[in-house]
Amino acid sequence: MSPFTEPDFTRLRDALGPLRDRERLAERLLEASRKHSYDPDTELDWDAPFEPGKWYWPPELVSLYGTPLWSRMSEEQRIDLSRHEAASLASLGVWFEVILMQLLVRHVYDKPLTSHHVGYALTEIADECRHSMMFARLIRKSGTGEYPVPRVYHNLARVLKTVSTTPGSFAATLLGEEILDWMQRLTFPDERIQPLVRGVTRIHVVEEARHVRYAREELRRQMVTAPRWEREFTRLS
Ligand SMILES: [Fe+2]
Ligand SMILES: [Fe+2]
């Protein structure tokens, strides 16, 4: 006679189902990463000078667009503002990605190292590493200097990335990545924009789509099993 009861099997099936889903998704994402990943250093022409008269960010997304001040600015001043705002967003991107890399490292620390789930997390860390170097190189080339976040946010994030619970981390990832992603999807196809900025945003959009998928599915799985306090806390954050 089997030492297991029917409820034992049900519990086992319920526990293994999400794990199988998780592995299947990670395997597909790994396969896509092998086919469509980019090395920005060789993929983009970093030596080409910026083209005069081209924008660094779509004007409609620049903070002053449509204001009375905007209407008094010359075209050159507007483009210059777009250059600074692109550098500011790229700085935000590096800050955000450095936080994310640490969250991902913490996420995999206790997980089976040969699983596809861990393999994809390591792939994503490698992607973010290249992205951050790419953003920094773009900022250096645009000559604006960097735009760090205010000190208080910088320090708040230091605490968050150290103590944040896992569903909270994935919720924050989605929030950050989806907002930036929306702007970049408007930027890379736009012919008014500097080719280098278009190239940077194109690479980022392609690789981020996988990150968003990974985070969304993981958040969904974790919310199902998270204790009530954690679900409430994640909603709040
Ligand atoms: Fe990224
Ligand atoms: Fe990402």
CSV table of N, CA and C in Angstrom, one decimal, residues 71-174:
chain,number,residue,atom,x,y,z
A,71,SER,N,7.9,77.7,-25.7
A,71,SER,CA,7.6,78.5,-26.9
A,71,SER,C,8.6,79.6,-27.1
A,72,ARG,N,9.2,80.1,-26.0
A,72,ARG,CA,10.2,81.2,-26.1
A,72,ARG,C,11.6,80.6,-26.3
A,73,MET,N,11.8,79.3,-26.2
A,73,MET,CA,13.1,78.8,-26.4
A,73,MET,C,13.4,78.6,-27.9
A,74,SER,N,14.7,78.8,-28.3
A,74,SER,CA,15.1,78.5,-29.7
A,74,SER,C,15.2,77.0,-29.9
A,75,GLU,N,15.2,76.6,-31.1
A,75,GLU,CA,15.3,75.2,-31.5
A,75,GLU,C,16.5,74.6,-30.8
A,76,GLU,N,17.6,75.3,-30.9
A,76,GLU,CA,18.9,74.8,-30.4
A,76,GLU,C,18.8,74.6,-28.9
A,77,GLN,N,18.1,75.5,-28.2
A,77,GLN,CA,18.0,75.3,-26.7
A,77,GLN,C,17.1,74.1,-26.4
A,78,ARG,N,16.1,73.9,-27.2
A,78,ARG,CA,15.2,72.8,-27.0
A,78,ARG,C,16.0,71.5,-27.1
A,79,ILE,N,16.8,71.4,-28.2
A,79,ILE,CA,17.5,70.2,-28.5
A,79,ILE,C,18.5,70.0,-27.3
A,80,ASP,N,19.1,71.1,-26.9
A,80,ASP,CA,20.1,71.0,-25.8
A,80,ASP,C,19.4,70.4,-24.5
A,81,LEU,N,18.2,70.9,-24.3
A,81,LEU,CA,17.5,70.4,-23.1
A,81,LEU,C,17.2,68.9,-23.3
A,82,SER,N,16.9,68.5,-24.5
A,82,SER,CA,16.7,67.0,-24.7
A,82,SER,C,17.9,66.2,-24.5
A,83,ARG,N,19.1,66.8,-24.8
A,83,ARG,CA,20.4,66.1,-24.5
A,83,ARG,C,20.6,65.9,-23.0
A,84,HIS,N,20.3,67.0,-22.2
A,84,HIS,CA,20.4,66.8,-20.8
A,84,HIS,C,19.4,65.9,-20.2
A,85,GLU,N,18.2,65.9,-20.7
A,85,GLU,CA,17.2,65.0,-20.1
A,85,GLU,C,17.4,63.5,-20.5
A,86,ALA,N,18.0,63.3,-21.7
A,86,ALA,CA,18.4,61.9,-22.0
A,86,ALA,C,19.5,61.5,-21.1
A,87,ALA,N,20.4,62.3,-20.8
A,87,ALA,CA,21.5,61.9,-19.9
A,87,ALA,C,21.0,61.7,-18.5
A,88,SER,N,20.0,62.5,-18.1
A,88,SER,CA,19.4,62.3,-16.8
A,88,SER,C,18.6,61.0,-16.7
A,89,LEU,N,17.9,60.6,-17.7
A,89,LEU,CA,17.2,59.3,-17.7
A,89,LEU,C,18.2,58.2,-17.8
A,90,ALA,N,19.3,58.3,-18.5
A,90,ALA,CA,20.3,57.3,-18.6
A,90,ALA,C,20.9,57.1,-17.2
A,91,SER,N,21.1,58.2,-16.5
A,91,SER,CA,21.7,58.2,-15.1
A,91,SER,C,20.7,57.4,-14.2
A,92,LEU,N,19.4,57.7,-14.3
A,92,LEU,CA,18.4,57.0,-13.5
A,92,LEU,C,18.4,55.5,-13.9
A,93,GLY,N,18.6,55.2,-15.2
A,93,GLY,CA,18.7,53.9,-15.6
A,93,GLY,C,19.8,53.1,-14.9
A,94,VAL,N,21.0,53.7,-14.9
A,94,VAL,CA,22.2,53.0,-14.2
A,94,VAL,C,21.8,52.8,-12.7
A,95,TRP,N,21.3,53.8,-12.1
A,95,TRP,CA,21.0,53.7,-10.6
A,95,TRP,C,20.0,52.5,-10.4
A,96,PHE,N,19.0,52.5,-11.2
A,96,PHE,CA,17.9,51.5,-11.1
A,96,PHE,C,18.5,50.1,-11.4
A,97,GLU,N,19.3,50.0,-12.4
A,97,GLU,CA,19.9,48.7,-12.8
A,97,GLU,C,20.8,48.1,-11.8
A,98,VAL,N,21.6,49.0,-11.2
A,98,VAL,CA,22.5,48.6,-10.1
A,98,VAL,C,21.7,48.0,-9.0
A,99,ILE,N,20.6,48.7,-8.6
A,99,ILE,CA,19.8,48.1,-7.5
A,99,ILE,C,19.2,46.8,-8.0
A,100,LEU,N,18.7,46.7,-9.2
A,100,LEU,CA,18.1,45.5,-9.7
A,100,LEU,C,19.1,44.3,-9.7
A,101,MET,N,20.4,44.6,-10.1
A,101,MET,CA,21.4,43.5,-10.1
A,101,MET,C,21.5,42.9,-8.7
A,102,GLN,N,21.6,43.8,-7.7
A,102,GLN,CA,21.7,43.3,-6.3
A,102,GLN,C,20.5,42.5,-5.9
A,103,LEU,N,19.3,43.0,-6.3
A,103,LEU,CA,18.1,42.2,-5.9
A,103,LEU,C,18.1,40.8,-6.6
A,104,LEU,N,18.6,40.8,-7.8
A,104,LEU,CA,18.6,39.5,-8.5
A,104,LEU,C,19.6,38.5,-7.9
A,105,VAL,N,20.8,39.1,-7.5
A,105,VAL,CA,21.8,38.3,-6.8
A,105,VAL,C,21.2,37.7,-5.6
A,106,ARG,N,20.5,38.5,-4.8
A,106,ARG,CA,19.9,38.0,-3.6
A,106,ARG,C,18.8,37.0,-3.8
A,107,HIS,N,18.1,37.2,-5.0
A,107,HIS,CA,17.0,36.3,-5.3
A,107,HIS,C,17.5,34.9,-5.6
A,108,VAL,N,18.6,34.7,-6.2
A,108,VAL,CA,19.1,33.4,-6.6
A,108,VAL,C,20.0,32.7,-5.5
A,109,TYR,N,20.3,33.5,-4.5
A,109,TYR,CA,21.3,33.0,-3.5
A,109,TYR,C,21.0,31.6,-2.9
A,110,ASP,N,19.7,31.4,-2.6
A,110,ASP,CA,19.3,30.1,-2.0
A,110,ASP,C,18.7,29.1,-3.0
A,111,LYS,N,18.7,29.4,-4.3
A,111,LYS,CA,18.0,28.6,-5.3
A,111,LYS,C,19.0,27.6,-6.0
A,112,PRO,N,18.4,26.5,-6.5
A,112,PRO,CA,19.3,25.5,-7.1
A,112,PRO,C,20.1,26.0,-8.3
A,113,LEU,N,21.4,25.9,-8.2
A,113,LEU,CA,22.3,26.7,-9.1
A,113,LEU,C,22.2,26.2,-10.6
A,114,THR,N,21.8,24.9,-10.8
A,114,THR,CA,21.7,24.4,-12.2
A,114,THR,C,20.4,24.6,-12.8
A,115,SER,N,19.4,25.3,-12.1
A,115,SER,CA,18.1,25.4,-12.6
A,115,SER,C,18.1,26.5,-13.7
A,116,HIS,N,17.1,26.4,-14.7
A,116,HIS,CA,17.0,27.4,-15.7
A,116,HIS,C,16.7,28.8,-15.1
A,117,HIS,N,15.9,28.7,-14.0
A,117,HIS,CA,15.4,29.9,-13.3
A,117,HIS,C,16.6,30.8,-12.9
A,118,VAL,N,17.6,30.1,-12.2
A,118,VAL,CA,18.8,30.8,-11.8
A,118,VAL,C,19.6,31.2,-13.0
A,119,GLY,N,19.7,30.3,-14.0
A,119,GLY,CA,20.5,30.6,-15.2
A,119,GLY,C,19.9,31.9,-15.9
A,120,TYR,N,18.6,32.1,-15.9
A,120,TYR,CA,18.1,33.3,-16.5
A,120,TYR,C,18.4,34.5,-15.7
A,121,ALA,N,18.2,34.4,-14.4
A,121,ALA,CA,18.5,35.5,-13.5
A,121,ALA,C,20.0,36.0,-13.7
A,122,LEU,N,20.9,35.0,-13.9
A,122,LEU,CA,22.3,35.4,-14.1
A,122,LEU,C,22.5,36.1,-15.5
A,123,THR,N,21.7,35.6,-16.5
A,123,THR,CA,21.7,36.2,-17.8
A,123,THR,C,21.2,37.7,-17.7
A,124,GLU,N,20.1,37.8,-16.9
A,124,GLU,CA,19.6,39.2,-16.8
A,124,GLU,C,20.6,40.1,-16.1
A,125,ILE,N,21.3,39.6,-15.1
A,125,ILE,CA,22.3,40.4,-14.4
A,125,ILE,C,23.4,40.8,-15.5
A,126,ALA,N,23.8,39.9,-16.3
A,126,ALA,CA,24.8,40.2,-17.4
A,126,ALA,C,24.2,41.2,-18.3
A,127,ASP,N,22.9,41.1,-18.7
A,127,ASP,CA,22.3,42.1,-19.6
A,127,ASP,C,22.4,43.5,-18.9
A,128,GLU,N,22.0,43.6,-17.6
A,128,GLU,CA,21.9,44.9,-17.0
A,128,GLU,C,23.3,45.5,-16.8
A,129,CYS,N,24.3,44.6,-16.7
A,129,CYS,CA,25.7,45.0,-16.5
A,129,CYS,C,26.1,45.7,-17.8
A,130,ARG,N,25.8,45.1,-19.0
A,130,ARG,CA,26.1,45.7,-20.3
A,130,ARG,C,25.3,47.0,-20.5
A,131,HIS,N,24.0,47.0,-20.1
A,131,HIS,CA,23.2,48.2,-20.2
A,131,HIS,C,23.8,49.4,-19.5
A,132,SER,N,24.1,49.1,-18.2
A,132,SER,CA,24.6,50.2,-17.4
A,132,SER,C,25.9,50.8,-18.0
A,133,MET,N,26.8,49.9,-18.5
A,133,MET,CA,28.0,50.5,-19.1
A,133,MET,C,27.7,51.3,-20.4
A,134,MET,N,26.6,50.8,-21.1
A,134,MET,CA,26.2,51.5,-22.3
A,134,MET,C,25.6,52.8,-22.0
A,135,PHE,N,24.8,52.9,-21.0
A,135,PHE,CA,24.2,54.2,-20.6
A,135,PHE,C,25.3,55.2,-20.1
A,136,ALA,N,26.2,54.7,-19.4
A,136,ALA,CA,27.3,55.5,-18.9
A,136,ALA,C,28.1,56.0,-20.0
A,137,ARG,N,28.4,55.2,-21.0
A,137,ARG,CA,29.2,55.6,-22.2
A,137,ARG,C,28.4,56.7,-23.0
A,138,LEU,N,27.1,56.5,-23.1
A,138,LEU,CA,26.3,57.5,-23.7
A,138,LEU,C,26.3,58.9,-23.0
A,139,ILE,N,26.3,58.8,-21.7
A,139,ILE,CA,26.3,60.1,-20.9
A,139,ILE,C,27.7,60.7,-21.1
A,140,ARG,N,28.8,59.9,-21.1
A,140,ARG,CA,30.1,60.5,-21.3
A,140,ARG,C,30.2,61.1,-22.6
A,141,LYS,N,29.7,60.4,-23.6
A,141,LYS,CA,29.8,61.0,-25.0
A,141,LYS,C,29.0,62.3,-25.2
A,142,SER,N,27.8,62.3,-24.5
A,142,SER,CA,27.0,63.5,-24.7
A,142,SER,C,27.5,64.7,-23.9
A,143,GLY,N,28.5,64.5,-23.1
A,143,GLY,CA,29.2,65.6,-22.5
A,143,GLY,C,28.4,66.5,-21.5
A,144,THR,N,27.3,65.9,-20.9
A,144,THR,CA,26.5,66.7,-20.0
A,144,THR,C,26.9,66.5,-18.5
A,145,GLY,N,27.7,65.5,-18.3
A,145,GLY,CA,28.0,65.1,-16.9
A,145,GLY,C,26.8,64.2,-16.4
A,146,GLU,N,27.0,63.5,-15.3
A,146,GLU,CA,25.9,62.6,-14.9
A,146,GLU,C,24.9,63.3,-14.0
A,147,TYR,N,23.8,62.7,-13.9
A,147,TYR,CA,22.7,63.3,-13.0
A,147,TYR,C,22.3,62.3,-12.0
A,148,PRO,N,23.0,62.2,-10.8
A,148,PRO,CA,22.6,61.3,-9.8
A,148,PRO,C,21.3,61.6,-9.2
A,149,VAL,N,20.6,60.6,-8.6
A,149,VAL,CA,19.3,60.9,-7.9
A,149,VAL,C,19.7,61.7,-6.6
A,150,PRO,N,18.7,62.4,-6.1
A,150,PRO,CA,19.0,63.1,-4.8
A,150,PRO,C,19.4,62.2,-3.7
A,151,ARG,N,20.3,62.7,-2.8
A,151,ARG,CA,20.9,61.9,-1.8
A,151,ARG,C,19.9,61.1,-1.0
A,152,VAL,N,18.7,61.7,-0.7
A,152,VAL,CA,17.8,60.9,0.2
A,152,VAL,C,17.3,59.7,-0.5
A,153,TYR,N,17.0,59.8,-1.9
A,153,TYR,CA,16.5,58.6,-2.6
A,153,TYR,C,17.7,57.5,-2.7
A,154,HIS,N,18.9,58.1,-2.9
A,154,HIS,CA,20.0,57.2,-3.0
A,154,HIS,C,20.2,56.4,-1.8
A,155,ASN,N,20.0,57.0,-0.6
A,155,ASN,CA,20.1,56.3,0.7
A,155,ASN,C,18.9,55.4,1.0
A,156,LEU,N,17.7,55.9,0.6
A,156,LEU,CA,16.5,55.0,0.8
A,156,LEU,C,16.7,53.7,0.0
A,157,ALA,N,17.2,53.8,-1.2
A,157,ALA,CA,17.3,52.6,-2.0
A,157,ALA,C,18.4,51.7,-1.5
A,158,ARG,N,19.4,52.3,-0.8
A,158,ARG,CA,20.4,51.5,-0.2
A,158,ARG,C,19.8,50.5,0.8
A,159,VAL,N,18.8,51.0,1.6
A,159,VAL,CA,18.1,50.2,2.6
A,159,VAL,C,17.2,49.2,1.9
A,160,LEU,N,16.4,49.7,0.9
A,160,LEU,CA,15.4,48.8,0.2
A,160,LEU,C,16.1,47.6,-0.5
A,161,LYS,N,17.2,47.9,-1.2
A,161,LYS,CA,17.8,46.8,-1.9
A,161,LYS,C,18.5,45.8,-1.0
A,162,THR,N,18.6,46.2,0.3
A,162,THR,CA,19.2,45.3,1.2
A,162,THR,C,18.2,44.4,2.0
A,163,VAL,N,17.0,45.0,2.2
A,163,VAL,CA,16.0,44.3,3.0
A,163,VAL,C,14.8,43.9,2.3
A,164,SER,N,14.5,44.5,1.1
A,164,SER,CA,13.3,44.3,0.4
A,164,SER,C,12.9,42.8,0.2
A,165,THR,N,11.6,42.5,0.5
A,165,THR,CA,11.2,41.1,0.3
A,165,THR,C,11.1,40.8,-1.2
A,166,THR,N,11.1,39.6,-1.6
A,166,THR,CA,11.2,39.2,-3.0
A,166,THR,C,10.0,39.7,-3.8
A,167,PRO,N,8.7,39.5,-3.4
A,167,PRO,CA,7.7,40.0,-4.3
A,167,PRO,C,7.8,41.6,-4.5
A,168,GLY,N,8.2,42.2,-3.4
A,168,GLY,CA,8.4,43.7,-3.5
A,168,GLY,C,9.4,44.1,-4.5
A,169,SER,N,10.5,43.3,-4.6
A,169,SER,CA,11.6,43.5,-5.5
A,169,SER,C,11.1,43.4,-6.9
A,170,PHE,N,10.3,42.4,-7.2
A,170,PHE,CA,9.8,42.2,-8.6
A,170,PHE,C,8.7,43.2,-8.9
A,171,ALA,N,8.0,43.7,-8.0
A,171,ALA,CA,7.0,44.7,-8.2
A,171,ALA,C,7.7,46.0,-8.6
A,172,ALA,N,8.8,46.3,-7.9
A,172,ALA,CA,9.6,47.5,-8.2
A,172,ALA,C,10.3,47.4,-9.5
A,173,THR,N,10.7,46.2,-9.9
A,173,THR,CA,11.4,46.0,-11.2
A,173,THR,C,10.4,46.4,-12.3
A,174,LEU,N,9.2,45.8,-12.2
A,174,LEU,CA,8.2,46.1,-13.2
A,174,LEU,C,7.8,47.5,-13.3
